[in-house]
Amino acid sequence: MMIDIFNSKNNEDEKFIKNNVQEKLKIEPTPKIIPTPEATITPTPTVIPTPTPEPPSIGGKAMAYISNIHNIKPSDLKLFKYERKKWPSYAMGCPEPGKYYAQAETSGWSLHFIERNNKEYIVHTDENGTNIIECKKNLSENTVNIVKILNLSKTEEIILKRLKENIYFELETLKDKNKISPIIQYLDIDVIGIKNTHEECVFLMELEFITKTSTQKVKIICTDGSNFMKISNKNLQDEIFEIPVQLVNHLGKYASQVPFPGIPEKPDSN
């Protein structure tokens, strides 16, 4: 009996010692190491150079054009620069003053020729070489735009007048934007002013452009058939300007209501 009690006591002491030791020697778990991912190297893209377009086959036409205009031997001209182009109108970036060009996208070439004396010529042409225009440098410095000078873009009415017996009388008043717009469009171009040496010019028509704040007068078409105009601007009183034939033709349907001076009226069939 005493032996059992003693053994039981020893077992309890051993349990107490073990528990006590485990509490003191409690081992923390080893932290899990997360490996650092290797950096990904992005390859540098290979730069592909933009190919230079081949010299256009219409270069010969353009060279002949310059040769004929300036009386230069083709052998004295050299094409040294060329590039593809897209322009918003048939003017191909080189509008000739006094001409109206339809607004239609046109693709083609800009060609730079140089003469032996180092004089440069710039030519713009469409893809087929059907239309060829020489671009003259600094030409725009001598031009004016009538629409901008007179602020005609805000026109609300146009009174068309026709000369008869030395008096301008009213033909028609245009208030419809669809009728006003074409006239403004034909005038919205660069024109070159020249000294008014046409003192004998009697203008057949007078156009009054009416806005909310002003009235501007433009006289057009000489009795001798010259396509000139004169504007009511004190700074440009001594100058006249060439107008596009498209405007003359457009206004012809109004002016034809009255016969031109010197032309007999059509006899009444009745």
mmCIF file of C-alpha atoms in Angstrom, residues 2-230:
data_model
loop_
_atom_site.group_PDB
_atom_site.id
_atom_site.type_symbol
_atom_site.label_atom_id
_atom_site.label_comp_id
_atom_site.label_asym_id
_atom_site.label_seq_id
_atom_site.Cartn_x
_atom_site.Cartn_y
_atom_site.Cartn_z
ATOM 1 C CA MET A 2 2.783 2.385 0.899
ATOM 2 C CA ILE A 3 4.557 1.497 -2.332
ATOM 3 C CA ASP A 4 1.498 2.411 -4.449
ATOM 4 C CA ILE A 5 1.132 5.738 -2.713
ATOM 5 C CA PHE A 6 4.781 6.479 -3.240
ATOM 6 C CA ASN A 7 4.628 5.592 -6.935
ATOM 7 C CA SER A 8 1.539 7.720 -7.411
ATOM 8 C CA LYS A 9 3.254 10.656 -5.760
ATOM 9 C CA ASN A 10 6.274 10.266 -8.032
ATOM 10 C CA ASN A 11 4.079 10.187 -11.143
ATOM 11 C CA GLU A 12 2.363 13.395 -10.162
ATOM 12 C CA ASP A 13 5.714 15.090 -9.518
ATOM 13 C CA GLU A 14 7.003 13.988 -12.919
ATOM 14 C CA LYS A 15 3.903 15.406 -14.668
ATOM 15 C CA PHE A 16 4.317 18.688 -12.838
ATOM 16 C CA ILE A 17 7.998 18.922 -13.798
ATOM 17 C CA LYS A 18 7.266 18.072 -17.471
ATOM 18 C CA ASN A 19 4.493 20.610 -17.772
ATOM 19 C CA ASN A 20 6.567 23.255 -16.126
ATOM 20 C CA VAL A 21 9.548 22.591 -18.402
ATOM 21 C CA GLN A 22 7.360 22.663 -21.553
ATOM 22 C CA GLU A 23 5.962 26.038 -20.585
ATOM 23 C CA LYS A 24 9.446 27.444 -20.110
ATOM 24 C CA LEU A 25 10.838 25.833 -23.254
ATOM 25 C CA LYS A 26 7.934 26.712 -25.577
ATOM 26 C CA ILE A 27 9.403 26.827 -29.122
ATOM 27 C CA GLU A 28 8.090 29.418 -31.568
ATOM 28 C CA PRO A 29 7.362 28.080 -35.087
ATOM 29 C CA THR A 30 9.974 28.892 -37.745
ATOM 30 C CA PRO A 31 8.648 31.698 -40.049
ATOM 31 C CA LYS A 32 7.980 30.666 -43.629
ATOM 32 C CA ILE A 33 10.389 32.319 -46.073
ATOM 33 C CA ILE A 34 8.710 33.613 -49.251
ATOM 34 C CA PRO A 35 11.228 33.707 -52.093
ATOM 35 C CA THR A 36 11.597 37.057 -53.948
ATOM 36 C CA PRO A 37 10.481 36.650 -57.573
ATOM 37 C CA GLU A 38 13.101 37.308 -60.209
ATOM 38 C CA ALA A 39 12.708 40.568 -62.132
ATOM 39 C CA THR A 40 11.265 40.146 -65.620
ATOM 40 C CA ILE A 41 13.293 41.926 -68.267
ATOM 41 C CA THR A 42 11.125 43.472 -70.982
ATOM 42 C CA PRO A 43 12.904 43.257 -74.306
ATOM 43 C CA THR A 44 13.486 46.593 -76.084
ATOM 44 C CA PRO A 45 11.383 46.704 -79.266
ATOM 45 C CA THR A 46 13.311 46.881 -82.484
ATOM 46 C CA VAL A 47 12.893 50.275 -84.137
ATOM 47 C CA ILE A 48 11.754 49.829 -87.723
ATOM 48 C CA PRO A 49 12.639 52.905 -89.786
ATOM 49 C CA THR A 50 9.880 54.464 -91.884
ATOM 50 C CA PRO A 51 10.589 53.583 -95.478
ATOM 51 C CA THR A 52 11.306 56.497 -97.793
ATOM 52 C CA PRO A 53 8.841 56.508 -100.678
ATOM 53 C CA GLU A 54 10.242 55.907 -104.114
ATOM 54 C CA PRO A 55 10.598 58.979 -106.341
ATOM 55 C CA PRO A 56 7.260 59.507 -108.076
ATOM 56 C CA SER A 57 7.065 58.659 -111.752
ATOM 57 C CA ILE A 58 5.389 62.004 -112.437
ATOM 58 C CA GLY A 59 8.637 63.767 -111.510
ATOM 59 C CA GLY A 60 9.451 63.983 -115.208
ATOM 60 C CA LYS A 61 6.172 65.787 -115.923
ATOM 61 C CA ALA A 62 6.818 68.250 -113.117
ATOM 62 C CA MET A 63 10.347 68.869 -114.371
ATOM 63 C CA ALA A 64 9.037 69.531 -117.893
ATOM 64 C CA TYR A 65 6.460 71.915 -116.416
ATOM 65 C CA ILE A 66 9.145 73.995 -114.657
ATOM 66 C CA SER A 67 11.381 73.814 -117.714
ATOM 67 C CA ASN A 68 8.680 75.213 -120.017
ATOM 68 C CA ILE A 69 7.511 77.975 -117.672
ATOM 69 C CA HIS A 70 10.958 79.305 -116.781
ATOM 70 C CA ASN A 71 12.772 78.354 -120.003
ATOM 71 C CA ILE A 72 15.250 76.133 -118.186
ATOM 72 C CA LYS A 73 17.014 73.137 -119.682
ATOM 73 C CA PRO A 74 15.805 69.923 -118.009
ATOM 74 C CA SER A 75 19.451 68.912 -117.605
ATOM 75 C CA ASP A 76 19.934 71.962 -115.357
ATOM 76 C CA LEU A 77 17.238 70.813 -112.924
ATOM 77 C CA LYS A 78 17.592 68.248 -110.183
ATOM 78 C CA LEU A 79 14.928 66.695 -107.959
ATOM 79 C CA PHE A 80 16.435 66.820 -104.466
ATOM 80 C CA LYS A 81 13.423 66.428 -102.170
ATOM 81 C CA TYR A 82 9.973 64.857 -102.417
ATOM 82 C CA GLU A 83 7.203 63.721 -100.083
ATOM 83 C CA ARG A 84 3.646 62.431 -100.196
ATOM 84 C CA LYS A 85 0.915 64.917 -99.314
ATOM 85 C CA LYS A 86 -2.809 65.176 -98.672
ATOM 86 C CA TRP A 87 -4.551 68.511 -99.195
ATOM 87 C CA PRO A 88 -8.109 69.602 -98.332
ATOM 88 C CA SER A 89 -8.822 71.122 -101.763
ATOM 89 C CA TYR A 90 -7.874 71.059 -105.436
ATOM 90 C CA ALA A 91 -5.540 73.980 -104.720
ATOM 91 C CA MET A 92 -3.101 71.368 -103.353
ATOM 92 C CA GLY A 93 -1.672 73.780 -100.805
ATOM 93 C CA CYS A 94 -0.747 76.418 -103.417
ATOM 94 C CA PRO A 95 -3.865 78.448 -104.208
ATOM 95 C CA GLU A 96 -3.418 80.953 -106.984
ATOM 96 C CA PRO A 97 -4.779 84.348 -105.896
ATOM 97 C CA GLY A 98 -8.168 85.153 -107.378
ATOM 98 C CA LYS A 99 -9.086 81.527 -108.071
ATOM 99 C CA TYR A 100 -11.669 79.417 -106.291
ATOM 100 C CA TYR A 101 -10.964 75.732 -105.685
ATOM 101 C CA ALA A 102 -13.441 72.992 -104.812
ATOM 102 C CA GLN A 103 -13.053 71.627 -101.288
ATOM 103 C CA ALA A 104 -12.204 67.975 -101.914
ATOM 104 C CA GLU A 105 -9.377 65.939 -100.387
ATOM 105 C CA THR A 106 -6.573 65.562 -102.913
ATOM 106 C CA SER A 107 -3.519 63.356 -102.504
ATOM 107 C CA GLY A 108 -0.292 63.802 -104.405
ATOM 108 C CA TRP A 109 3.306 64.921 -104.149
ATOM 109 C CA SER A 110 5.364 67.917 -103.117
ATOM 110 C CA LEU A 111 8.453 68.052 -105.342
ATOM 111 C CA HIS A 112 11.470 70.282 -104.790
ATOM 112 C CA PHE A 113 13.744 71.012 -107.745
ATOM 113 C CA ILE A 114 16.975 72.942 -107.709
ATOM 114 C CA GLU A 115 18.648 74.689 -110.632
ATOM 115 C CA ARG A 116 22.375 74.833 -111.167
ATOM 116 C CA ASN A 117 22.450 78.370 -109.794
ATOM 117 C CA ASN A 118 20.846 76.973 -106.578
ATOM 118 C CA LYS A 119 17.465 78.545 -107.280
ATOM 119 C CA GLU A 120 14.717 76.366 -105.837
ATOM 120 C CA TYR A 121 11.357 75.509 -107.406
ATOM 121 C CA ILE A 122 8.515 73.836 -105.516
ATOM 122 C CA VAL A 123 5.835 71.946 -107.391
ATOM 123 C CA HIS A 124 2.674 70.288 -106.070
ATOM 124 C CA THR A 125 0.958 67.675 -108.194
ATOM 125 C CA ASP A 126 -1.804 65.116 -107.830
ATOM 126 C CA GLU A 127 -1.098 61.378 -107.965
ATOM 127 C CA ASN A 128 -1.338 61.142 -111.747
ATOM 128 C CA GLY A 129 0.340 64.410 -112.639
ATOM 129 C CA THR A 130 -2.890 65.686 -114.198
ATOM 130 C CA ASN A 131 -2.832 68.881 -112.130
ATOM 131 C CA ILE A 132 0.516 70.567 -111.538
ATOM 132 C CA ILE A 133 0.919 73.816 -109.585
ATOM 133 C CA GLU A 134 4.075 75.762 -108.844
ATOM 134 C CA CYS A 135 4.184 77.073 -105.286
ATOM 135 C CA LYS A 136 5.652 80.540 -105.313
ATOM 136 C CA LYS A 137 7.227 81.545 -102.022
ATOM 137 C CA ASN A 138 6.027 84.618 -100.136
ATOM 138 C CA LEU A 139 3.075 85.062 -102.511
ATOM 139 C CA SER A 140 0.593 85.051 -99.633
ATOM 140 C CA GLU A 141 2.258 88.129 -98.099
ATOM 141 C CA ASN A 142 0.775 90.301 -100.860
ATOM 142 C CA THR A 143 -2.770 88.934 -100.700
ATOM 143 C CA VAL A 144 -5.907 89.910 -98.812
ATOM 144 C CA ASN A 145 -9.109 88.083 -97.965
ATOM 145 C CA ILE A 146 -12.209 90.193 -98.601
ATOM 146 C CA VAL A 147 -14.441 88.087 -96.360
ATOM 147 C CA LYS A 148 -12.120 88.608 -93.405
ATOM 148 C CA ILE A 149 -11.503 92.308 -94.046
ATOM 149 C CA LEU A 150 -15.213 93.141 -94.337
ATOM 150 C CA ASN A 151 -16.346 90.513 -91.822
ATOM 151 C CA LEU A 152 -18.739 89.048 -94.386
ATOM 152 C CA SER A 153 -19.015 85.688 -92.626
ATOM 153 C CA LYS A 154 -21.739 87.215 -90.414
ATOM 154 C CA THR A 155 -23.843 88.362 -93.366
ATOM 155 C CA GLU A 156 -27.594 88.026 -92.814
ATOM 156 C CA GLU A 157 -28.784 89.553 -96.085
ATOM 157 C CA ILE A 158 -27.353 90.287 -99.510
ATOM 158 C CA ILE A 159 -29.037 92.874 -101.712
ATOM 159 C CA LEU A 160 -28.163 92.316 -105.359
ATOM 160 C CA LYS A 161 -28.248 95.426 -107.524
ATOM 161 C CA ARG A 162 -27.831 95.794 -111.258
ATOM 162 C CA LEU A 163 -26.712 98.831 -113.223
ATOM 163 C CA LYS A 164 -29.203 100.270 -115.678
ATOM 164 C CA GLU A 165 -29.108 103.787 -117.052
ATOM 165 C CA ASN A 166 -26.362 104.756 -114.571
ATOM 166 C CA ILE A 167 -28.429 103.688 -111.563
ATOM 167 C CA TYR A 168 -28.088 100.564 -109.452
ATOM 168 C CA PHE A 169 -31.537 99.163 -108.851
ATOM 169 C CA GLU A 170 -32.444 96.176 -106.742
ATOM 170 C CA LEU A 171 -32.664 92.794 -108.412
ATOM 171 C CA GLU A 172 -33.227 90.587 -105.416
ATOM 172 C CA THR A 173 -32.668 90.375 -101.678
ATOM 173 C CA LEU A 174 -31.192 87.115 -100.441
ATOM 174 C CA LYS A 175 -32.062 86.067 -96.889
ATOM 175 C CA ASP A 176 -31.845 82.307 -97.225
ATOM 176 C CA LYS A 177 -28.537 81.004 -95.846
ATOM 177 C CA ASN A 178 -28.418 78.459 -98.667
ATOM 178 C CA LYS A 179 -28.327 81.334 -101.168
ATOM 179 C CA ILE A 180 -25.994 83.554 -99.145
ATOM 180 C CA SER A 181 -23.429 80.858 -98.392
ATOM 181 C CA PRO A 182 -22.210 80.184 -101.980
ATOM 182 C CA ILE A 183 -21.495 83.883 -102.586
ATOM 183 C CA ILE A 184 -19.501 84.150 -99.344
ATOM 184 C CA GLN A 185 -17.679 80.949 -100.201
ATOM 185 C CA TYR A 186 -16.577 82.213 -103.627
ATOM 186 C CA LEU A 187 -15.266 85.428 -102.044
ATOM 187 C CA ASP A 188 -13.489 83.657 -99.179
ATOM 188 C CA ILE A 189 -10.193 83.334 -101.039
ATOM 189 C CA ASP A 190 -6.882 85.184 -101.137
ATOM 190 C CA VAL A 191 -6.730 87.878 -103.800
ATOM 191 C CA ILE A 192 -4.051 90.316 -104.888
ATOM 192 C CA GLY A 193 -4.875 93.998 -104.929
ATOM 193 C CA ILE A 194 -3.714 95.991 -107.918
ATOM 194 C CA LYS A 195 -3.736 99.731 -108.459
ATOM 195 C CA ASN A 196 -6.976 100.828 -110.031
ATOM 196 C CA THR A 197 -5.904 101.785 -113.536
ATOM 197 C CA HIS A 198 -9.316 100.795 -114.888
ATOM 198 C CA GLU A 199 -10.765 104.263 -114.452
ATOM 199 C CA GLU A 200 -13.015 103.499 -117.388
ATOM 200 C CA CYS A 201 -14.391 100.441 -115.578
ATOM 201 C CA VAL A 202 -18.087 100.790 -114.910
ATOM 202 C CA PHE A 203 -19.225 98.021 -112.608
ATOM 203 C CA LEU A 204 -22.337 96.143 -113.653
ATOM 204 C CA MET A 205 -23.385 94.876 -110.239
ATOM 205 C CA GLU A 206 -23.339 96.061 -106.659
ATOM 206 C CA LEU A 207 -23.718 93.702 -103.716
ATOM 207 C CA GLU A 208 -24.706 94.969 -100.288
ATOM 208 C CA PHE A 209 -23.740 92.622 -97.453
ATOM 209 C CA ILE A 210 -25.839 93.385 -94.391
ATOM 210 C CA THR A 211 -24.914 92.242 -90.884
ATOM 211 C CA LYS A 212 -26.358 93.237 -87.519
ATOM 212 C CA THR A 213 -23.816 96.040 -87.191
ATOM 213 C CA SER A 214 -22.836 97.154 -90.692
ATOM 214 C CA THR A 215 -23.463 97.259 -94.424
ATOM 215 C CA GLN A 216 -20.609 96.632 -96.837
ATOM 216 C CA LYS A 217 -20.744 97.275 -100.577
ATOM 217 C CA VAL A 218 -18.858 95.355 -103.236
ATOM 218 C CA LYS A 219 -19.018 96.318 -106.906
ATOM 219 C CA ILE A 220 -18.143 93.634 -109.423
ATOM 220 C CA ILE A 221 -17.696 92.932 -113.159
ATOM 221 C CA CYS A 222 -16.656 95.703 -115.517
ATOM 222 C CA THR A 223 -18.737 96.463 -118.582
ATOM 223 C CA ASP A 224 -15.795 95.374 -120.754
ATOM 224 C CA GLY A 225 -16.085 91.887 -119.258
ATOM 225 C CA SER A 226 -13.129 92.143 -116.858
ATOM 226 C CA ASN A 227 -13.680 90.149 -113.683
ATOM 227 C CA PHE A 228 -12.725 92.780 -111.133
ATOM 228 C CA MET A 229 -14.301 94.012 -107.932
ATOM 229 C CA LYS A 230 -13.989 97.090 -105.758
#
